[in-house]
Coordinates of C-alpha atoms and ligand atoms in Angstrom, one line a residue:
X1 CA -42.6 20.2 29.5
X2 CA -44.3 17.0 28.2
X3 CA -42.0 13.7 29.4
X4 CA -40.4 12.2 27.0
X5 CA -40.7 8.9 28.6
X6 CA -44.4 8.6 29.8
X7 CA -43.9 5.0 28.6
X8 CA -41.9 4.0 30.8
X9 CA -43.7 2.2 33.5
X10 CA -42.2 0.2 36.9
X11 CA -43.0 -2.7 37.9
X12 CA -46.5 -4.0 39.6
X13 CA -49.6 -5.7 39.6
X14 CA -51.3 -2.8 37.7
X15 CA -48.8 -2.7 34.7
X16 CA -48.0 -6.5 34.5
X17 CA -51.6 -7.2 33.8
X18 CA -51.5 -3.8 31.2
X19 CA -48.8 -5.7 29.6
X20 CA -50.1 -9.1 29.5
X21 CA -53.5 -7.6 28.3
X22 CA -51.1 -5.6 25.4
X23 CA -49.4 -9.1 24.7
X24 CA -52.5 -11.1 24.1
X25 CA -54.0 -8.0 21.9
X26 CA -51.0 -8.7 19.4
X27 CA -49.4 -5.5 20.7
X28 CA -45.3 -5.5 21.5
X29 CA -43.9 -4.4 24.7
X30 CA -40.8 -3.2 25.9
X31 CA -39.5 -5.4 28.0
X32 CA -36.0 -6.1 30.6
X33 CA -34.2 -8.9 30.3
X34 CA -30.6 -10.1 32.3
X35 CA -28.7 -9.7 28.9
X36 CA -30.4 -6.3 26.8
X37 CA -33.8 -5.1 27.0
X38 CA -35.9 -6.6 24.3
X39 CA -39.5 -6.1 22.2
X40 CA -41.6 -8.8 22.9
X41 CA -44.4 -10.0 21.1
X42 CA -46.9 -13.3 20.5
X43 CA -44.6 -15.8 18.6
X44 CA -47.7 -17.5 17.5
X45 CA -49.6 -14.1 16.3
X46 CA -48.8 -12.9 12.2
X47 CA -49.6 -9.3 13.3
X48 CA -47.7 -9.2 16.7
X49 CA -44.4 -10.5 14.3
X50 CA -45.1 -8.2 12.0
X51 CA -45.2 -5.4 14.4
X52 CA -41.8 -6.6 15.7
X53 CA -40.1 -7.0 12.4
X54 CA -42.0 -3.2 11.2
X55 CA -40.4 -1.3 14.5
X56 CA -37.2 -2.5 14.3
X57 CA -37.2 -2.0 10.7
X58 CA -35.7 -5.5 10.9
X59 CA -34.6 -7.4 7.5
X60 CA -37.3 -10.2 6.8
X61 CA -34.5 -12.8 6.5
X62 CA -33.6 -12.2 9.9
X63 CA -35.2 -14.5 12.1
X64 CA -36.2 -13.6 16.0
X65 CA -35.5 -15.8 19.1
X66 CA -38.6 -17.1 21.1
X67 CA -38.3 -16.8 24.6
X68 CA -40.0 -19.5 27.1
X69 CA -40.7 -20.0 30.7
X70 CA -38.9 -23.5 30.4
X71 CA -38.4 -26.4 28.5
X72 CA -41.9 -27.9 28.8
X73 CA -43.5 -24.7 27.4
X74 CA -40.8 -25.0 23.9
X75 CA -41.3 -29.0 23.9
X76 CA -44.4 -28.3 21.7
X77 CA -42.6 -25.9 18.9
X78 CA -39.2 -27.6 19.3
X79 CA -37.2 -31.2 18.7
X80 CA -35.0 -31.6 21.6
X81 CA -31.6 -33.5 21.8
X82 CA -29.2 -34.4 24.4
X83 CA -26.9 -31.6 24.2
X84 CA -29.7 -29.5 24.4
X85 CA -30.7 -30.8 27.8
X86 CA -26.9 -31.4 28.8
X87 CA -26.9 -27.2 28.4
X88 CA -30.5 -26.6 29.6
X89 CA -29.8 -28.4 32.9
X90 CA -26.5 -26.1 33.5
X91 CA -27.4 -22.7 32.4
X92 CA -31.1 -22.1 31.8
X93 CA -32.5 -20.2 32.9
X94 CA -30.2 -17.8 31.8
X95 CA -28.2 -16.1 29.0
X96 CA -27.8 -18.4 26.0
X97 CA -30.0 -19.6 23.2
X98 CA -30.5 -22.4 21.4
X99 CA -31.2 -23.2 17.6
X100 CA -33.2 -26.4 17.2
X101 CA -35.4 -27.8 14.8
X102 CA -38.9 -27.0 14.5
X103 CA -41.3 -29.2 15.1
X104 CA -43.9 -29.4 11.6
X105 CA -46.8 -29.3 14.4
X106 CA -45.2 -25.9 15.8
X107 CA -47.7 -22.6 15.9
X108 CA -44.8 -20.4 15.8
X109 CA -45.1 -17.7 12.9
X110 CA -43.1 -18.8 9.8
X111 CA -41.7 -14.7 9.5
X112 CA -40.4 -15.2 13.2
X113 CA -38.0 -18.1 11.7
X114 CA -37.2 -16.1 8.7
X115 CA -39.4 -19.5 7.0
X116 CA -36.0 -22.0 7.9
X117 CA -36.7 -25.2 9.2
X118 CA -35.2 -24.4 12.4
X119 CA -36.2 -21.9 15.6
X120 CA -33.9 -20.0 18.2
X121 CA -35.7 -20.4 21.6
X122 CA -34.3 -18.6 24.9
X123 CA -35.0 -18.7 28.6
X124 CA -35.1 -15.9 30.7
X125 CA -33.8 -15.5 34.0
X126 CA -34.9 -11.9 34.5
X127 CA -37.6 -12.0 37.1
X128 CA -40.4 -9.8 35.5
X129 CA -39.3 -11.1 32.1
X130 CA -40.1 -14.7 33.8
X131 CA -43.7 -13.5 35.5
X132 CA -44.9 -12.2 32.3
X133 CA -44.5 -15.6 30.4
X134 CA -45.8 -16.9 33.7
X135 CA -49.2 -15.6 32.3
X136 CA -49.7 -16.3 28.8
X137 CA -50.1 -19.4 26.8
X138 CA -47.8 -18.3 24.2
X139 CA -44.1 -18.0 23.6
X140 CA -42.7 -14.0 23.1
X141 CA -40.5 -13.6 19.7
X142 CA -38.1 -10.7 21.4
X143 CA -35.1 -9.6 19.6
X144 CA -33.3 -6.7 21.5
X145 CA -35.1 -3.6 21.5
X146 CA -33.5 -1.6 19.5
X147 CA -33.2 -0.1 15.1
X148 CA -31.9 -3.1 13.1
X149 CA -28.1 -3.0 13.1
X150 CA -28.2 -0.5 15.9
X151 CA -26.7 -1.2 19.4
X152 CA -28.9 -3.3 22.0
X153 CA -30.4 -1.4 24.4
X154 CA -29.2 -1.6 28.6
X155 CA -32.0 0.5 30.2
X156 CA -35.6 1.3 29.7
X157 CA -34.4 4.8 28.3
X158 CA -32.7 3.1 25.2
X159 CA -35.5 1.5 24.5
X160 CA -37.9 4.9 24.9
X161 CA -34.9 6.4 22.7
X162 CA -34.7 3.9 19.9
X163 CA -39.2 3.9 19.1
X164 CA -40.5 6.7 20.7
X165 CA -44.0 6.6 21.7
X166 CA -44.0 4.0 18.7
X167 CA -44.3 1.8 21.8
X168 CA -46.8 2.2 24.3
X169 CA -45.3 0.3 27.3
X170 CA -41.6 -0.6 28.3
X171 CA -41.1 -1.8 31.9
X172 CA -38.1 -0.1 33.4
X173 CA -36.1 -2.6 35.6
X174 CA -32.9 -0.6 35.7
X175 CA -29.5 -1.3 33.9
X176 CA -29.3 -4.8 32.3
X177 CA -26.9 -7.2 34.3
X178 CA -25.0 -8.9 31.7
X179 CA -25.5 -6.0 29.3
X180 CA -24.5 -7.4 25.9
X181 CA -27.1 -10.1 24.0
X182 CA -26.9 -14.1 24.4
X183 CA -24.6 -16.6 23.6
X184 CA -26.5 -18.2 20.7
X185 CA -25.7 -22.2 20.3
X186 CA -26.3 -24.2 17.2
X187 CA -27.5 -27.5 18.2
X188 CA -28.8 -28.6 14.6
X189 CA -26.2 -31.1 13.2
X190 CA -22.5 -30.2 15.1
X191 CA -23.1 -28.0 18.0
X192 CA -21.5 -24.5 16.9
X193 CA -21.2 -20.6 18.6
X194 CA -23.0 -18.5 16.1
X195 CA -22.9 -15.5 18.5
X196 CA -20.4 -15.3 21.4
X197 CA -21.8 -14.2 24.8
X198 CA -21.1 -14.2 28.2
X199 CA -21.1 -18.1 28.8
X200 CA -18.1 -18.9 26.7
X201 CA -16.8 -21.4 24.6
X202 CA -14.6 -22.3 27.1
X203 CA -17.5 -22.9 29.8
X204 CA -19.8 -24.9 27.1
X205 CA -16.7 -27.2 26.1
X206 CA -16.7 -28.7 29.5
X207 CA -20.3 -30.3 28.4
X208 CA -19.8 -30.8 25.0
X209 CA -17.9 -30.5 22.1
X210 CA -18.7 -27.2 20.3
X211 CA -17.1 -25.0 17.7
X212 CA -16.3 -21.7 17.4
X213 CA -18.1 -19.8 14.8
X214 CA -15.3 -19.4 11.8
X215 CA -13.6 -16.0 12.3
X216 CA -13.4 -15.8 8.1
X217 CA -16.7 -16.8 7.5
X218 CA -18.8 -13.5 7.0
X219 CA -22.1 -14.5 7.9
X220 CA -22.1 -16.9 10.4
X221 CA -26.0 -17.1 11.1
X222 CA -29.0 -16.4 8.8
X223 CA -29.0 -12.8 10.6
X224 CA -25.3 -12.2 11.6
X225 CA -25.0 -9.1 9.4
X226 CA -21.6 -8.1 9.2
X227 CA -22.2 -4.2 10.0
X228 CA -24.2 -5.0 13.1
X229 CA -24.1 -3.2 16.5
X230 CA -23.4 -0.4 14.9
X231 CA -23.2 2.9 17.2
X232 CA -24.1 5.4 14.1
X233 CA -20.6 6.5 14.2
X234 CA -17.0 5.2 13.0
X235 CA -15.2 2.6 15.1
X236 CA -11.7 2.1 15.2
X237 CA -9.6 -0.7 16.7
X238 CA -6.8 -1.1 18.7
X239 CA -5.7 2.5 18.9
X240 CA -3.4 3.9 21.7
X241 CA -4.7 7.3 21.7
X242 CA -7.8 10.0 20.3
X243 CA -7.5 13.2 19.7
X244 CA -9.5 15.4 21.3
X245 CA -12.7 15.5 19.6
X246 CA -12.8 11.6 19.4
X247 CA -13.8 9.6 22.0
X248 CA -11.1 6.3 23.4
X249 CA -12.4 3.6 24.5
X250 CA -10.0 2.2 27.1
X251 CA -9.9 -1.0 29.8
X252 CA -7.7 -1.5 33.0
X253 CA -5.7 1.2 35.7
X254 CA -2.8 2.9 33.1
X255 CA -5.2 5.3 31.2
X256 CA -5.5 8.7 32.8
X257 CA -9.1 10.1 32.8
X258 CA -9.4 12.6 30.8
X259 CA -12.7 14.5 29.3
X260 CA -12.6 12.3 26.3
X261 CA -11.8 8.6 27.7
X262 CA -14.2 6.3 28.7
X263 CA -12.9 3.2 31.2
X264 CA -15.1 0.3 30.8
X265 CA -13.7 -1.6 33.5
X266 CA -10.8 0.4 35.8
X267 CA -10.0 -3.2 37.4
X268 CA -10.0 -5.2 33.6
X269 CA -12.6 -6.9 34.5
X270 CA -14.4 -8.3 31.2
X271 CA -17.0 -9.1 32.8
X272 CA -18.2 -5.9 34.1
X273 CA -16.6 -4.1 30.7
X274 CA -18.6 -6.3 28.7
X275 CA -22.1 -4.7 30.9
X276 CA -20.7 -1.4 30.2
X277 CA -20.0 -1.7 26.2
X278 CA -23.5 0.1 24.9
X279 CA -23.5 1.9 27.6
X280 CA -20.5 3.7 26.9
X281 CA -21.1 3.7 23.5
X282 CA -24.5 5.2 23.8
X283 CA -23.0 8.3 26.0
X284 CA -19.9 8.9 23.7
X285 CA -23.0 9.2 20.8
X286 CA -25.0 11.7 23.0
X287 CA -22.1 13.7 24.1
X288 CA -21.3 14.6 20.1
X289 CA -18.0 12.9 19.3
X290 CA -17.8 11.8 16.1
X291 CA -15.6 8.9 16.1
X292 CA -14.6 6.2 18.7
X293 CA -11.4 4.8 18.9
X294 CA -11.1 2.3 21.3
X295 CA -7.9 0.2 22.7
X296 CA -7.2 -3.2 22.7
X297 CA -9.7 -5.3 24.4
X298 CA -8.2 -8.9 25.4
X299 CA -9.4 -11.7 23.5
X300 CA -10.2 -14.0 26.6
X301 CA -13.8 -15.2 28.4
X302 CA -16.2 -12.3 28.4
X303 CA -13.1 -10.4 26.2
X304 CA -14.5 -12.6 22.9
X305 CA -18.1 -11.2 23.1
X306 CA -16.7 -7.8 23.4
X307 CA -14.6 -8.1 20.3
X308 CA -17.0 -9.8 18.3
X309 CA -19.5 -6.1 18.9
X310 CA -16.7 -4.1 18.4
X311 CA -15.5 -6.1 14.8
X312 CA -18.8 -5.1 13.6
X313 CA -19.6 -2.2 14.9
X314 CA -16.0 -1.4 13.4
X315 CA -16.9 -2.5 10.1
Ligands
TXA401 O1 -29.9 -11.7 24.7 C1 -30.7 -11.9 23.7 O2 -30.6 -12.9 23.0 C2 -31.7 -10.8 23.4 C3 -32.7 -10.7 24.5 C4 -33.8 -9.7 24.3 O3 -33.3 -12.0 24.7 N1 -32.3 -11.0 22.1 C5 -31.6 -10.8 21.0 O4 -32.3 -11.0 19.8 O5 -30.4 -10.5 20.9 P1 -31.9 -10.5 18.4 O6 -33.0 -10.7 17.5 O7 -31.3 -9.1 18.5 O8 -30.7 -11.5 18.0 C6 -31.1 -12.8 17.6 C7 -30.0 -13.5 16.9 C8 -29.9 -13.0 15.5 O9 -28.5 -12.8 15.2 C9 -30.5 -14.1 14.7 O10 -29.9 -14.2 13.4 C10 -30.2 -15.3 15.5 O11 -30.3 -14.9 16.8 N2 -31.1 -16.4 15.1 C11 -32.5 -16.4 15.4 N3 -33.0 -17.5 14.9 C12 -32.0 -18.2 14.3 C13 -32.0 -19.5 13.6 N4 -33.1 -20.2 13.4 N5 -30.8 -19.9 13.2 C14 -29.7 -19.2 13.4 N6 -29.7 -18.0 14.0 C15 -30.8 -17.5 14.5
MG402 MG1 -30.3 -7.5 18.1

């Protein structure tokens, strides 16, 4: 039988330099990082981007984050400011992403910013993710690794699942930690949440003042489609029960298991149901059920992120 994921490779010496050598040749790699798996690529190479955007079969006017080692590798591409460095200094590396304005002297692709005047960047705290950048001169564009509007994918497998052998190497570094994407902070004119994550509004408050996205508004970044995280199959909120042949969804100790009811956290713990969200998703899709009906999440800490995916994935 020929294995379906001979591009899956562990970690080492031999296949960090294959992927370093890949990343300098304007190739993508698949690649783990502490929030989803993403597809990395040279931020300052037109092919590498285009590679990216063609994969993904991304929409052009959605612009890609650019991930760094640390702040003195972005200084050159990005204007910093004081609440930048106020949230750098607590939570980078780590799981949130800033939108800055680009500097004019910046070698960053124009199709990685979607041509705005402004750049998402991101730091890593994933290990390998961090040793890679460790050894190239450029920054890596890396959206999550998965079909525009799909679900982000947790493990290597998702990302085999979602290209193929479109992709010649994805490092396997088992199941994401945080296992939904990053908090991503506007830090151009007011400081807003375009995209909640795990570090919360709540948590960023104590540094700053910082708005919430606005629940109406539609589209609340350049790429915040509303039917996004989408699992290929109908979503539906706040339900109590499924019938049979639909999946539920559930959180917390008073749902029995049953063949057809997935817990994402038995102790409702939002943290660890937020790691299992795609996940779960992801297994309902493979097992064959055609809908998902899921209960009511609460709407507090890691409980916002959740119910942000699951309002679009519902719509
Ligand atoms: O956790 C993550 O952030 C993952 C991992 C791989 O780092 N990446 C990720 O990338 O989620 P992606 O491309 O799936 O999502 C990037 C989001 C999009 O919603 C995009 O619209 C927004 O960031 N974004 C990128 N550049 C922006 C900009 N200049 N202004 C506003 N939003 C921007
Ligand atoms: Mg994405």
């Amino acid at each position: 039988m020929k294995n379906i994921y001979s591009n899956i490779f562990s970690f080492n010496k031999k296949t960090l330099n294959k992927s370093i050598v890949n990343l300098k040749k304007g190739n993508v790699v698949g690649l783990p990082t502490e929030t989803v798996y993403g597809l990395g690529g040279n931020a300052y190479s037109k092919i590498a981007v285009k590679r990216i955007f063609d994969l993904k079969k991304r929409p052009k006017k959605n612009p890609l984050i650019v991930h760094y080692l640390n702040y003195k590798d972005a200084d050159k591409d990005v204007v910093f400011n004081r609440d930048f460095y106020k949230l750098y200094k607590r939570f980078c590396p780590g799981p949130i992403t800033f939108v800055l304005k680009k500097k004019n002297t910046s070698k960053i692709q124009s199709s990685v910013t979607a041509k705005l005047s402004t750049v998402a960047i991101r730091f890593p705290s994933h290990r390998i993710t961090r040793s890679i950048l460790k050894k190239l001169s450029f920054p890596l564009a890396m959206p999550s690794a998965n079909l525009s509007s799909g679900i982000s994918p947790v493990n290597a497998f998702d990302v085999s699942d979602e290209f193929k052998k479109k992709i010649k190497i994805i490092i396997n570094s088992g199941n994401s930690k945080i296992g939904i994407e990053s908090t991503v902070v506007s830090l151009v004119g007011k400081p807003k949440i375009l995209r909640p994550g795990i570090i919360g509004l709540k948590t960023i408050k104590k540094f700053l003042k910082i708005s919430a996205m606005k629940k109406s508004s539609k589209i609340s970044g350049p790429g915040m489609l509303k039917k996004h995280y989408s699992p290929g199959i109908p979503v539906l909120l706040n339900k109590k029960k499924a019938d049979k042949n639909c999946a539920l969804i559930t959180i917390g100790k008073k749902y029995k298991n049953k063949i057809n009811s997935f817990n994402l956290s038995k102790n409702s713990d939002l943290k660890e149901a937020a790691s299992n969200l795609y996940k779960t998703f992801r297994k309902i899709k493979k097992q064959g059920f055609k809908k998902i009906y899921v209960v009511k999440i609460p709407n507090h800490g890691p409980g916002i992120a959740i119910n942000d995916r699951l309002r679009r994935a519902s719509n």
